[in-house]
CSV table of C-alpha atoms in Angstrom, one decimal:
chain,number,residue,atom,x,y,z
G,1,MET,CA,85.5,-153.0,-72.7
G,2,THR,CA,87.6,-150.1,-73.9
G,3,ALA,CA,89.3,-147.6,-71.6
G,4,PRO,CA,88.0,-144.1,-71.9
G,5,PRO,CA,90.1,-141.9,-74.1
G,6,ASP,CA,92.7,-139.9,-72.3
G,7,ASP,CA,92.3,-136.6,-74.2
G,8,CYS,CA,91.8,-133.1,-73.1
G,9,LEU,CA,88.0,-133.6,-73.1
G,10,ALA,CA,88.3,-136.4,-70.6
G,11,ARG,CA,90.7,-134.4,-68.4
G,12,ASN,CA,88.3,-131.4,-68.6
G,13,GLU,CA,91.0,-128.9,-69.6
G,14,TRP,CA,90.2,-125.3,-70.3
G,15,ILE,CA,91.8,-125.2,-73.7
G,16,CYS,CA,90.9,-128.2,-75.8
G,17,GLY,CA,91.4,-128.7,-79.5
G,18,ALA,CA,89.3,-131.9,-79.5
G,19,TYR,CA,86.4,-129.8,-78.3
G,20,LEU,CA,86.6,-127.4,-81.2
G,21,THR,CA,86.7,-130.3,-83.8
G,22,SER,CA,84.0,-132.5,-82.2
G,23,ARG,CA,81.5,-129.7,-81.4
G,24,ARG,CA,82.0,-127.7,-84.6
G,25,GLY,CA,78.3,-127.9,-85.5
G,26,VAL,CA,77.1,-126.9,-82.1
G,27,LEU,CA,79.4,-124.0,-81.9
G,28,ARG,CA,78.4,-122.8,-85.4
G,29,ASP,CA,74.7,-123.0,-84.5
G,30,ALA,CA,75.3,-121.1,-81.3
G,31,VAL,CA,77.2,-118.3,-83.1
G,32,LEU,CA,74.5,-118.1,-85.8
G,33,GLN,CA,71.8,-117.8,-83.1
G,34,HIS,CA,73.9,-115.2,-81.3
G,35,LEU,CA,74.3,-113.1,-84.5
G,36,GLN,CA,70.6,-113.5,-85.5
G,37,LEU,CA,69.4,-112.3,-82.1
G,38,THR,CA,71.8,-109.4,-82.0
G,39,SER,CA,71.2,-108.1,-85.5
G,40,ALA,CA,67.4,-108.5,-85.3
G,41,ALA,CA,67.5,-106.4,-82.1
G,42,LEU,CA,69.8,-103.7,-83.4
G,43,ALA,CA,67.8,-103.4,-86.7
G,44,LEU,CA,64.5,-103.0,-84.8
G,45,ALA,CA,66.1,-100.6,-82.4
G,46,VAL,CA,67.3,-98.3,-85.2
G,47,VAL,CA,63.9,-98.4,-86.9
G,48,ILE,CA,62.1,-97.4,-83.6
G,49,ALA,CA,64.8,-94.9,-82.4
G,50,LEU,CA,64.7,-92.8,-85.6
G,51,PRO,CA,61.1,-91.7,-85.4
G,52,LEU,CA,61.4,-91.2,-81.6
G,53,ALA,CA,64.5,-89.0,-82.0
G,54,LEU,CA,62.8,-87.0,-84.8
G,55,ALA,CA,59.7,-86.6,-82.7
G,56,ALA,CA,61.7,-85.5,-79.7
G,57,ARG,CA,63.4,-82.9,-81.8
G,58,ARG,CA,60.3,-81.7,-83.5
G,59,TRP,CA,58.3,-81.3,-80.3
G,60,ARG,CA,60.6,-80.0,-77.6
G,61,GLY,CA,58.2,-81.0,-74.8
G,62,LEU,CA,58.5,-84.6,-75.8
G,63,ALA,CA,62.3,-84.8,-75.5
G,64,GLY,CA,62.2,-84.9,-71.7
G,65,PRO,CA,59.7,-87.7,-71.3
G,66,VAL,CA,61.3,-89.8,-74.2
G,67,LEU,CA,64.8,-89.5,-72.8
G,68,GLY,CA,63.6,-90.0,-69.2
G,69,LEU,CA,61.7,-93.2,-70.1
G,70,THR,CA,64.5,-94.7,-72.1
G,71,THR,CA,66.9,-93.9,-69.2
G,72,VAL,CA,64.6,-95.7,-66.8
G,73,LEU,CA,64.5,-98.7,-69.1
G,74,TYR,CA,68.3,-98.6,-69.3
G,75,THR,CA,68.5,-98.7,-65.5
G,76,VAL,CA,66.4,-101.9,-65.2
G,77,PRO,CA,68.8,-104.8,-64.7
G,78,SER,CA,69.0,-107.1,-67.7
G,79,LEU,CA,67.8,-110.3,-65.9
G,80,ALA,CA,64.8,-108.4,-64.6
G,81,MET,CA,64.1,-106.9,-68.0
G,82,PHE,CA,64.0,-110.4,-69.6
G,83,SER,CA,61.9,-111.6,-66.7
G,84,LEU,CA,59.4,-108.7,-67.0
G,85,LEU,CA,58.9,-109.6,-70.7
G,86,LEU,CA,58.1,-113.2,-69.8
G,87,PRO,CA,54.3,-112.8,-69.5
G,88,VAL,CA,54.3,-111.0,-72.9
G,89,TYR,CA,56.5,-113.2,-75.0
G,90,GLY,CA,56.8,-116.5,-73.1
G,91,LEU,CA,60.0,-118.6,-73.5
G,92,SER,CA,60.8,-117.3,-77.0
G,93,ALA,CA,63.5,-115.7,-79.0
G,94,SER,CA,61.2,-112.6,-79.3
G,95,LEU,CA,61.7,-112.1,-75.5
G,96,VAL,CA,65.4,-111.8,-75.9
G,97,VAL,CA,65.1,-109.5,-79.0
G,98,ALA,CA,62.6,-107.3,-77.2
G,99,GLY,CA,64.8,-106.9,-74.2
G,100,LEU,CA,67.8,-106.0,-76.3
G,101,VAL,CA,65.8,-103.5,-78.3
G,102,LEU,CA,64.7,-101.7,-75.1
G,103,TYR,CA,68.3,-101.4,-74.0
G,104,SER,CA,69.6,-100.2,-77.3
G,105,LEU,CA,66.9,-97.6,-77.6
G,106,THR,CA,68.5,-95.4,-74.9
G,107,LEU,CA,71.8,-95.2,-76.6
G,108,LEU,CA,70.4,-94.7,-80.1
G,109,VAL,CA,67.8,-92.1,-79.3
G,110,ARG,CA,70.2,-90.1,-77.1
G,111,ASN,CA,73.0,-90.1,-79.7
G,112,LEU,CA,70.7,-89.5,-82.7
G,113,LEU,CA,69.1,-86.5,-80.9
G,114,ALA,CA,72.5,-85.1,-80.0
G,115,GLY,CA,73.7,-85.6,-83.6
G,116,LEU,CA,70.6,-83.9,-85.1
G,117,ARG,CA,70.8,-81.0,-82.6
G,118,ALA,CA,74.5,-80.4,-83.4
G,119,VAL,CA,73.8,-79.7,-87.1
G,120,PRO,CA,74.6,-76.0,-87.4
G,121,GLU,CA,71.7,-73.7,-88.2
G,122,GLU,CA,73.6,-72.0,-91.0
G,123,ILE,CA,73.9,-75.4,-92.8
G,124,ARG,CA,70.2,-75.8,-92.5
G,125,GLN,CA,69.5,-72.4,-93.9
G,126,ALA,CA,72.0,-72.9,-96.7
G,127,ALA,CA,70.2,-76.1,-97.7
G,128,ARG,CA,66.8,-74.4,-97.5
G,129,GLY,CA,68.2,-71.5,-99.6
G,130,MET,CA,69.2,-74.1,-102.2
G,131,GLY,CA,65.6,-75.2,-102.4
G,132,TYR,CA,65.7,-78.3,-100.2
G,133,GLY,CA,62.3,-79.4,-98.8
G,134,PRO,CA,62.0,-80.7,-95.2
G,135,LEU,CA,62.4,-84.4,-96.3
G,136,ARG,CA,65.4,-83.8,-98.5
G,137,LEU,CA,66.9,-81.6,-95.9
G,138,LEU,CA,66.6,-84.5,-93.4
G,139,LEU,CA,67.8,-87.2,-95.7
G,140,ALA,CA,70.6,-85.4,-97.6
G,141,VAL,CA,71.9,-83.0,-95.0
G,142,GLU,CA,70.8,-83.6,-91.4
G,143,LEU,CA,71.0,-87.4,-91.1
G,144,PRO,CA,74.4,-87.6,-92.8
G,145,LEU,CA,75.8,-85.0,-90.4
G,146,ALA,CA,74.2,-86.7,-87.4
G,147,LEU,CA,75.7,-90.1,-88.5
G,148,PRO,CA,79.0,-90.0,-86.6
G,149,SER,CA,77.1,-89.4,-83.3
G,150,ALA,CA,74.5,-92.0,-84.1
G,151,MET,CA,77.1,-94.6,-85.1
G,152,ALA,CA,78.9,-94.0,-81.9
G,153,GLY,CA,75.7,-95.0,-80.1
G,154,LEU,CA,75.1,-97.9,-82.3
G,155,ARG,CA,78.6,-99.3,-81.7
G,156,ILE,CA,78.1,-99.2,-78.0
G,157,ALA,CA,74.7,-100.7,-78.3
G,158,ALA,CA,76.0,-103.5,-80.5
G,159,VAL,CA,78.8,-104.4,-78.2
G,160,SER,CA,76.4,-104.4,-75.2
G,161,ALA,CA,73.9,-106.5,-77.1
G,162,VAL,CA,76.4,-109.2,-78.0
G,163,SER,CA,77.3,-109.5,-74.4
G,164,LEU,CA,73.7,-109.4,-73.1
G,165,VAL,CA,72.4,-112.1,-75.5
G,166,THR,CA,74.2,-114.6,-73.3
G,167,LEU,CA,71.5,-114.0,-70.6
G,168,GLY,CA,68.9,-115.2,-73.0
G,169,ALA,CA,70.1,-118.6,-71.9
G,170,ILE,CA,67.6,-118.4,-69.1
G,171,VAL,CA,64.8,-118.8,-71.7
G,172,GLY,CA,66.9,-121.1,-73.9
G,173,TYR,CA,67.7,-118.5,-76.6
G,174,GLY,CA,71.1,-117.2,-75.6
G,175,GLY,CA,73.3,-118.1,-78.5
G,176,LEU,CA,76.7,-118.8,-77.0
G,177,GLY,CA,75.2,-118.2,-73.6
G,178,ASN,CA,73.3,-121.5,-74.0
G,179,LEU,CA,76.7,-123.2,-74.2
G,180,ILE,CA,78.0,-121.3,-71.1
G,181,TYR,CA,74.8,-122.2,-69.2
G,182,ALA,CA,75.1,-125.8,-70.1
G,183,GLY,CA,78.8,-125.8,-69.4
G,184,MET,CA,78.2,-124.4,-66.0
G,185,ASN,CA,75.8,-127.2,-65.0
G,186,THR,CA,78.2,-129.9,-66.2
G,187,PHE,CA,81.4,-128.1,-65.2
G,188,PHE,CA,82.6,-128.3,-68.8
G,189,LYS,CA,85.6,-126.0,-68.8
G,190,ALA,CA,86.5,-126.0,-72.5
G,191,GLN,CA,82.9,-125.3,-73.5
G,192,VAL,CA,82.6,-122.3,-71.1
G,193,LEU,CA,85.9,-120.8,-72.1
G,194,THR,CA,85.5,-121.3,-75.8
G,195,ALA,CA,82.0,-119.8,-75.8
G,196,THR,CA,83.2,-116.8,-73.8
G,197,VAL,CA,86.1,-116.1,-76.1
G,198,LEU,CA,83.9,-116.4,-79.2
G,199,CYS,CA,81.4,-114.0,-77.6
G,200,VAL,CA,84.1,-111.4,-76.9
G,201,LEU,CA,85.4,-111.9,-80.5
G,202,LEU,CA,81.9,-111.3,-81.9
G,203,ALA,CA,81.7,-108.1,-79.9
G,204,VAL,CA,85.0,-106.8,-81.2
G,205,VAL,CA,84.2,-107.8,-84.8
G,206,ALA,CA,80.8,-106.1,-84.6
G,207,ASP,CA,82.5,-102.9,-83.3
G,208,LEU,CA,85.1,-102.9,-86.0
G,209,LEU,CA,82.5,-103.6,-88.8
G,210,LEU,CA,80.4,-100.7,-87.6
G,211,LEU,CA,83.4,-98.5,-87.5
G,212,ALA,CA,84.3,-99.5,-91.0
G,213,LEU,CA,80.7,-98.8,-92.1
G,214,GLN,CA,80.8,-95.4,-90.5
G,215,ARG,CA,84.0,-94.6,-92.4
G,216,LEU,CA,82.4,-95.8,-95.6
G,217,LEU,CA,79.3,-93.7,-95.1
G,218,THR,CA,81.1,-90.5,-94.0
G,219,PRO,CA,83.9,-90.1,-96.5
G,220,TRP,CA,84.1,-86.4,-95.7
G,221,ALA,CA,85.1,-87.1,-92.1
G,222,ARG,CA,88.0,-89.4,-93.0
G,223,GLY,CA,91.3,-88.3,-91.5
G,224,ALA,CA,89.4,-86.5,-88.7
G,225,PRO,CA,89.4,-88.1,-85.3
G,226,PRO,CA,86.3,-90.3,-84.8
J,1,MET,CA,46.8,-107.8,-66.2
J,2,THR,CA,46.2,-111.2,-64.7
J,3,VAL,CA,49.9,-111.8,-64.5
J,4,LEU,CA,50.4,-108.5,-62.7
J,5,GLY,CA,47.7,-109.4,-60.3
J,6,ALA,CA,49.2,-112.8,-59.6
J,7,ALA,CA,52.6,-111.1,-59.2
J,8,TRP,CA,51.1,-108.6,-56.7
J,9,SER,CA,49.5,-111.4,-54.7
J,10,TRP,CA,52.8,-113.3,-54.7
J,11,LEU,CA,54.5,-110.1,-53.3
J,12,THR,CA,51.9,-109.5,-50.7
J,13,THR,CA,51.8,-113.1,-49.4
J,14,ALA,CA,53.4,-112.9,-45.9
J,15,ALA,CA,55.0,-116.4,-46.3
J,16,HIS,CA,57.1,-115.2,-49.2
J,17,TRP,CA,58.8,-112.5,-47.0
J,18,ALA,CA,60.0,-114.8,-44.2
J,19,GLY,CA,62.8,-117.3,-43.9
J,20,GLU,CA,66.0,-118.0,-45.7
J,21,ASP,CA,64.4,-117.9,-49.2
J,22,GLY,CA,62.2,-115.0,-48.3
J,23,ILE,CA,62.2,-111.6,-49.9
J,24,GLY,CA,63.5,-109.9,-46.7
J,25,HIS,CA,66.6,-112.0,-46.5
J,26,ARG,CA,67.2,-111.8,-50.3
J,27,LEU,CA,66.9,-108.0,-50.1
J,28,VAL,CA,69.5,-107.8,-47.3
J,29,GLU,CA,71.8,-110.2,-49.2
J,30,HIS,CA,71.5,-108.1,-52.4
J,31,LEU,CA,72.1,-104.8,-50.5
J,32,HIS,CA,75.1,-106.3,-48.6
J,33,LEU,CA,76.7,-107.7,-51.8
J,34,THR,CA,76.2,-104.4,-53.7
J,35,ALA,CA,77.6,-102.3,-50.8
J,36,VAL,CA,80.7,-104.5,-50.2
J,37,CYS,CA,81.6,-104.7,-53.8
J,38,LEU,CA,81.0,-101.0,-54.4
J,39,ALA,CA,83.4,-100.2,-51.5
J,40,LEU,CA,86.0,-102.6,-52.8
J,41,SER,CA,85.8,-101.3,-56.4
J,42,CYS,CA,86.1,-97.7,-55.2
J,43,ALA,CA,89.1,-98.6,-52.9
J,44,LEU,CA,90.8,-100.2,-55.9
J,45,ALA,CA,89.9,-97.9,-58.7
J,46,LEU,CA,89.9,-94.4,-57.2
J,47,PRO,CA,93.5,-94.2,-56.1
J,48,VAL,CA,94.7,-95.5,-59.5
J,49,ALA,CA,92.4,-93.0,-61.3
J,50,LEU,CA,93.6,-90.1,-59.1
J,51,VAL,CA,97.3,-90.8,-59.6
J,52,LEU,CA,96.9,-91.4,-63.3
J,53,GLY,CA,94.7,-88.4,-63.8
J,54,HIS,CA,97.1,-86.2,-61.8
J,55,LEU,CA,100.1,-87.4,-63.8
J,56,GLY,CA,98.1,-87.2,-67.1
J,57,ARG,CA,99.1,-90.7,-68.0
J,58,GLY,CA,97.2,-93.9,-68.9
J,59,GLY,CA,94.3,-92.3,-70.7
J,60,ALA,CA,94.3,-95.2,-73.2
J,61,LEU,CA,94.2,-97.6,-70.2
J,62,ALA,CA,91.1,-96.0,-68.8
J,63,VAL,CA,89.4,-96.2,-72.3
J,64,THR,CA,90.5,-99.8,-72.9
J,65,VAL,CA,89.3,-100.9,-69.5
J,66,SER,CA,85.9,-99.5,-69.9
J,67,GLY,CA,85.5,-100.9,-73.5
J,68,ALA,CA,86.6,-104.3,-72.3
J,69,GLY,CA,84.1,-104.1,-69.4
J,70,ARG,CA,81.3,-103.8,-72.0
J,71,ALA,CA,82.4,-106.5,-74.4
J,72,VAL,CA,82.9,-109.3,-71.8
J,73,PRO,CA,79.7,-110.9,-70.8
J,74,THR,CA,79.1,-110.7,-67.0
J,75,PHE,CA,77.4,-114.1,-67.0
J,76,ALA,CA,80.4,-115.7,-68.7
J,77,VAL,CA,82.9,-114.3,-66.2
J,78,LEU,CA,80.7,-115.4,-63.3
J,79,VAL,CA,80.7,-119.0,-64.7
J,80,LEU,CA,84.4,-118.9,-65.6
J,81,LEU,CA,85.3,-117.9,-62.0
J,82,LEU,CA,83.0,-120.6,-60.6
J,83,LEU,CA,84.8,-123.2,-62.5
J,84,THR,CA,88.3,-122.0,-61.3
J,85,PRO,CA,89.6,-123.2,-58.0
J,86,LEU,CA,88.2,-119.9,-56.6
J,87,GLY,CA,84.7,-121.5,-57.1
J,88,GLY,CA,85.2,-123.5,-54.0
J,89,TYR,CA,85.2,-120.5,-51.8
J,90,GLY,CA,81.5,-119.6,-51.3
J,91,GLN,CA,80.8,-116.0,-52.3
J,92,TRP,CA,84.3,-115.1,-53.5
J,93,PRO,CA,83.8,-115.8,-57.2
J,94,THR,CA,80.7,-113.6,-57.2
J,95,VAL,CA,82.5,-110.8,-55.3
J,96,VAL,CA,85.5,-110.9,-57.7
J,97,ALA,CA,83.3,-110.8,-60.8
J,98,LEU,CA,81.2,-108.0,-59.4
J,99,VAL,CA,84.2,-105.9,-58.5
J,100,LEU,CA,85.8,-106.5,-61.9
J,101,PHE,CA,82.8,-105.1,-63.6
J,102,ALA,CA,82.4,-102.2,-61.3
J,103,ILE,CA,86.0,-100.9,-61.6
J,104,PRO,CA,85.8,-99.6,-65.2
J,105,PRO,CA,83.1,-97.0,-64.7
J,106,VAL,CA,84.6,-95.7,-61.5
J,107,LEU,CA,88.1,-95.6,-63.1
J,108,ALA,CA,87.1,-94.1,-66.4
J,109,ASN,CA,84.9,-91.3,-64.9
J,110,ALA,CA,87.3,-90.4,-62.1
J,111,TYR,CA,90.2,-90.2,-64.6
J,112,ALA,CA,88.1,-88.1,-67.0
J,113,GLY,CA,87.1,-85.8,-64.1
J,114,ILE,CA,90.7,-85.3,-62.9
J,115,ARG,CA,91.9,-84.7,-66.4
J,116,GLY,CA,89.1,-82.3,-67.0
J,117,VAL,CA,90.2,-79.9,-64.2
J,118,ASP,CA,91.4,-76.7,-65.7
J,119,ARG,CA,95.2,-76.8,-66.0
J,120,GLU,CA,95.5,-73.1,-65.0
J,121,VAL,CA,93.8,-73.9,-61.7
J,122,VAL,CA,96.4,-76.6,-61.0
J,123,GLN,CA,99.2,-74.2,-62.0
J,124,ALA,CA,97.8,-71.6,-59.7
J,125,ALA,CA,97.7,-74.2,-56.8
J,126,ARG,CA,101.3,-75.1,-57.6
J,127,GLY,CA,102.2,-71.4,-57.6
J,128,LEU,CA,100.7,-71.1,-54.1
J,129,GLY,CA,103.2,-73.7,-53.0
J,130,MET,CA,100.9,-76.7,-52.7
J,131,THR,CA,102.4,-80.1,-52.8
J,132,ALA,CA,101.3,-82.7,-55.3
J,133,ARG,CA,99.2,-84.4,-52.5
J,134,GLN,CA,97.6,-81.1,-51.6
J,135,ILE,CA,96.8,-80.4,-55.2
J,136,VAL,CA,95.1,-83.8,-55.6
J,137,VAL,CA,93.1,-83.7,-52.4
J,138,ARG,CA,92.2,-80.0,-52.2
J,139,VAL,CA,91.9,-78.9,-55.8
J,140,GLU,CA,91.6,-81.8,-58.3
J,141,VAL,CA,89.2,-84.1,-56.3
J,142,PRO,CA,86.8,-81.4,-55.3
J,143,LEU,CA,86.6,-80.1,-58.9
J,144,ALA,CA,86.3,-83.5,-60.3
J,145,LEU,CA,83.7,-84.7,-57.7
J,146,PRO,CA,80.6,-84.5,-60.0
J,147,LEU,CA,82.2,-86.9,-62.5
J,148,ILE,CA,83.7,-89.1,-59.8
J,149,LEU,CA,80.2,-89.5,-58.3
J,150,THR,CA,78.8,-90.2,-61.7
J,151,GLY,CA,81.2,-93.1,-62.0
J,152,VAL,CA,80.3,-94.4,-58.6
J,153,ARG,CA,76.6,-94.1,-59.4
J,154,ILE,CA,77.0,-96.1,-62.7
J,155,ALA,CA,79.0,-98.7,-60.9
J,156,ALA,CA,76.4,-99.0,-58.1
J,157,VAL,CA,73.5,-99.5,-60.6
J,158,GLN,CA,75.6,-102.0,-62.5
J,159,LEU,CA,76.4,-103.9,-59.3
J,160,VAL,CA,72.7,-104.3,-58.6
J,161,ALA,CA,72.3,-105.7,-62.1
J,162,THR,CA,75.3,-108.0,-61.9
J,163,ALA,CA,74.4,-109.2,-58.4
J,164,THR,CA,71.1,-110.3,-59.9
J,165,ILE,CA,72.9,-112.4,-62.6
J,166,ALA,CA,75.0,-113.9,-59.8
J,167,ALA,CA,71.9,-115.9,-58.8
J,168,LEU,CA,72.2,-117.9,-62.0
J,169,VAL,CA,75.5,-119.2,-60.8
J,170,GLY,CA,74.3,-120.0,-57.3
J,171,GLY,CA,74.7,-116.6,-55.6
J,172,GLY,CA,72.2,-115.1,-53.2
J,173,GLY,CA,70.2,-111.9,-53.6
J,174,LEU,CA,66.9,-111.0,-55.2
J,175,GLY,CA,67.9,-112.7,-58.4
J,176,ARG,CA,67.3,-116.0,-56.6
J,177,ILE,CA,63.5,-115.2,-56.6
J,178,ILE,CA,63.6,-114.9,-60.4
J,179,THR,CA,65.7,-118.1,-61.0
J,180,ALA,CA,63.5,-120.0,-58.6
J,181,GLY,CA,60.5,-118.7,-60.5
J,182,PHE,CA,61.9,-119.9,-63.8
J,183,ARG,CA,62.7,-123.3,-62.3
J,184,LEU,CA,59.1,-123.7,-60.9
J,185,ALA,CA,57.7,-122.3,-64.2
J,186,ASP,CA,55.9,-119.8,-62.0
J,187,THR,CA,55.5,-116.6,-64.1
J,188,ALA,CA,54.0,-114.7,-61.3
J,189,GLN,CA,57.1,-115.3,-59.1
J,190,VAL,CA,59.4,-114.4,-62.0
J,191,VAL,CA,57.6,-111.1,-62.5
J,192,ALA,CA,57.5,-110.4,-58.8
J,193,GLY,CA,61.2,-110.9,-58.5
J,194,ALA,CA,61.9,-108.8,-61.6
J,195,VAL,CA,59.8,-105.9,-60.2
J,196,LEU,CA,61.7,-106.1,-56.9
J,197,VAL,CA,65.1,-106.0,-58.7
J,198,ALA,CA,64.0,-103.2,-61.0
J,199,LEU,CA,62.7,-101.1,-58.1
J,200,PHE,CA,65.9,-101.7,-56.2
J,201,ALA,CA,68.1,-100.5,-59.2
J,202,LEU,CA,65.9,-97.4,-59.7
J,203,LEU,CA,66.1,-96.7,-56.0
J,204,VAL,CA,69.9,-96.9,-56.0
J,205,GLU,CA,69.9,-94.5,-59.0
J,206,GLY,CA,67.5,-92.2,-57.2
J,207,VAL,CA,69.6,-92.1,-54.1
J,208,PHE,CA,72.7,-91.0,-56.0
J,209,GLU,CA,70.6,-88.4,-58.0
J,210,ALA,CA,69.5,-87.0,-54.6
J,211,ALA,CA,73.0,-87.1,-53.2
J,212,ARG,CA,74.2,-85.1,-56.2
J,213,GLY,CA,71.5,-82.5,-55.6
J,214,LEU,CA,72.8,-82.1,-52.1
J,215,ALA,CA,76.5,-81.9,-53.1
J,216,PRO,CA,78.1,-78.4,-53.0
J,217,ARG,CA,77.8,-76.7,-56.4
J,218,ARG,CA,81.1,-74.9,-56.4
J,219,ALA,CA,82.4,-76.9,-59.4
J,220,GLY,CA,81.1,-76.3,-62.9
J,221,PRO,CA,78.9,-78.9,-64.6
J,222,GLY,CA,82.1,-80.7,-65.7
J,223,PRO,CA,82.7,-81.9,-69.2
J,224,ALA,CA,79.1,-82.0,-70.5
J,225,GLY,CA,77.8,-85.4,-71.4
J,226,ARG,CA,81.1,-87.1,-70.6
J,227,ARG,CA,80.2,-90.3,-68.9
J,228,ALA,CA,82.2,-93.4,-69.7
J,229,GLY,CA,82.0,-97.1,-69.0
J,230,GLY,CA,78.3,-97.4,-68.4
J,231,GLY,CA,76.4,-100.3,-69.8
J,232,PRO,CA,73.5,-102.4,-69.1
J,233,GLY,CA,74.5,-105.3,-66.9
């Protein structure tokens, strides 16, 4: 019989190097799932938010209902949102993605609409005078000018989504949240703390990456305050 | 539709309303937890925001605090606190976590509200011989009230959401109906609990909207669109 090893894992310490080395694979898989769920949700949210914002701008009567509905969705608590989607998606990754999309929509639609509405009328007229058609006007003039506002919304949505994915643990698709959930049931301190720190790091990195992307896409705004 | 029907019949079953695990008791728990934590967060955050806003200092702090509040997962903090020695003290880890997440919106919005008060108005008040305390209480707070209330509203809605998540770590409240439903693989119960939670959150939001409509409109609309620190919880 061998004595149990007296390392930080056995002593259940908060900070434990042995945990990082022995569970490297588990941690990597959790981070990957976390990133997949977040990026899928954000990509879908952008794809859905753009036509909604354009429609809300085109038909003024639509703006109120669209903004109102997304605000109501935003008010629904996250755990309730995931639970309400259970009959539709079952215990699946799609449930988590769908919930995150619904949350991100509010921020994206609101900021896209604000950005599009803030484009000065003179600029639109100048572009029309230069022979720009509606599509070219949108793609080459209006959307680029709305980008800073839209990106501000996307950054908040991304940070919130990274944090909310953890609740997906309730259906088994929570990325790092799965580790937190399992760590809670086994009182595994190192696992809970490591997963939490990684989750916050992911949020910060996502925020910085989107900020860098915004700088890259709007070279004319460089030097100006964000 | 069958799930909604099943959820409706779950909700309308008298037995599910009574007792320790009943809807009635869970509703009271949820309301109690939300109210206590909202009062605590306001008591902690408002004085700090008023002083910092009046002095014009710590703007970066208010922004940082609200950014951090969004990036740190609520669920993770609840579990972390449960595993600390604090976890042995019943409801306390939940209360501490809830208050921590409710402080940023209250702080950031109250700070922005006070900072947004026209400096000339403050100068005029000073010229009238008002003391710093009088300026804060009689001039800055009334003018900043719309934004202060916005912060409190965001915090209240967020508290309802966070209190739901607390059920995952053994707390009470309506979230328990959802977690119990998941454990029993009873989709109808999960949906019924979720509907209750969603209605509760919308009701809280509605009450604050109504309160804002009743508030005196001597102040302007405030810095348009400036609301900070809100996030889905």
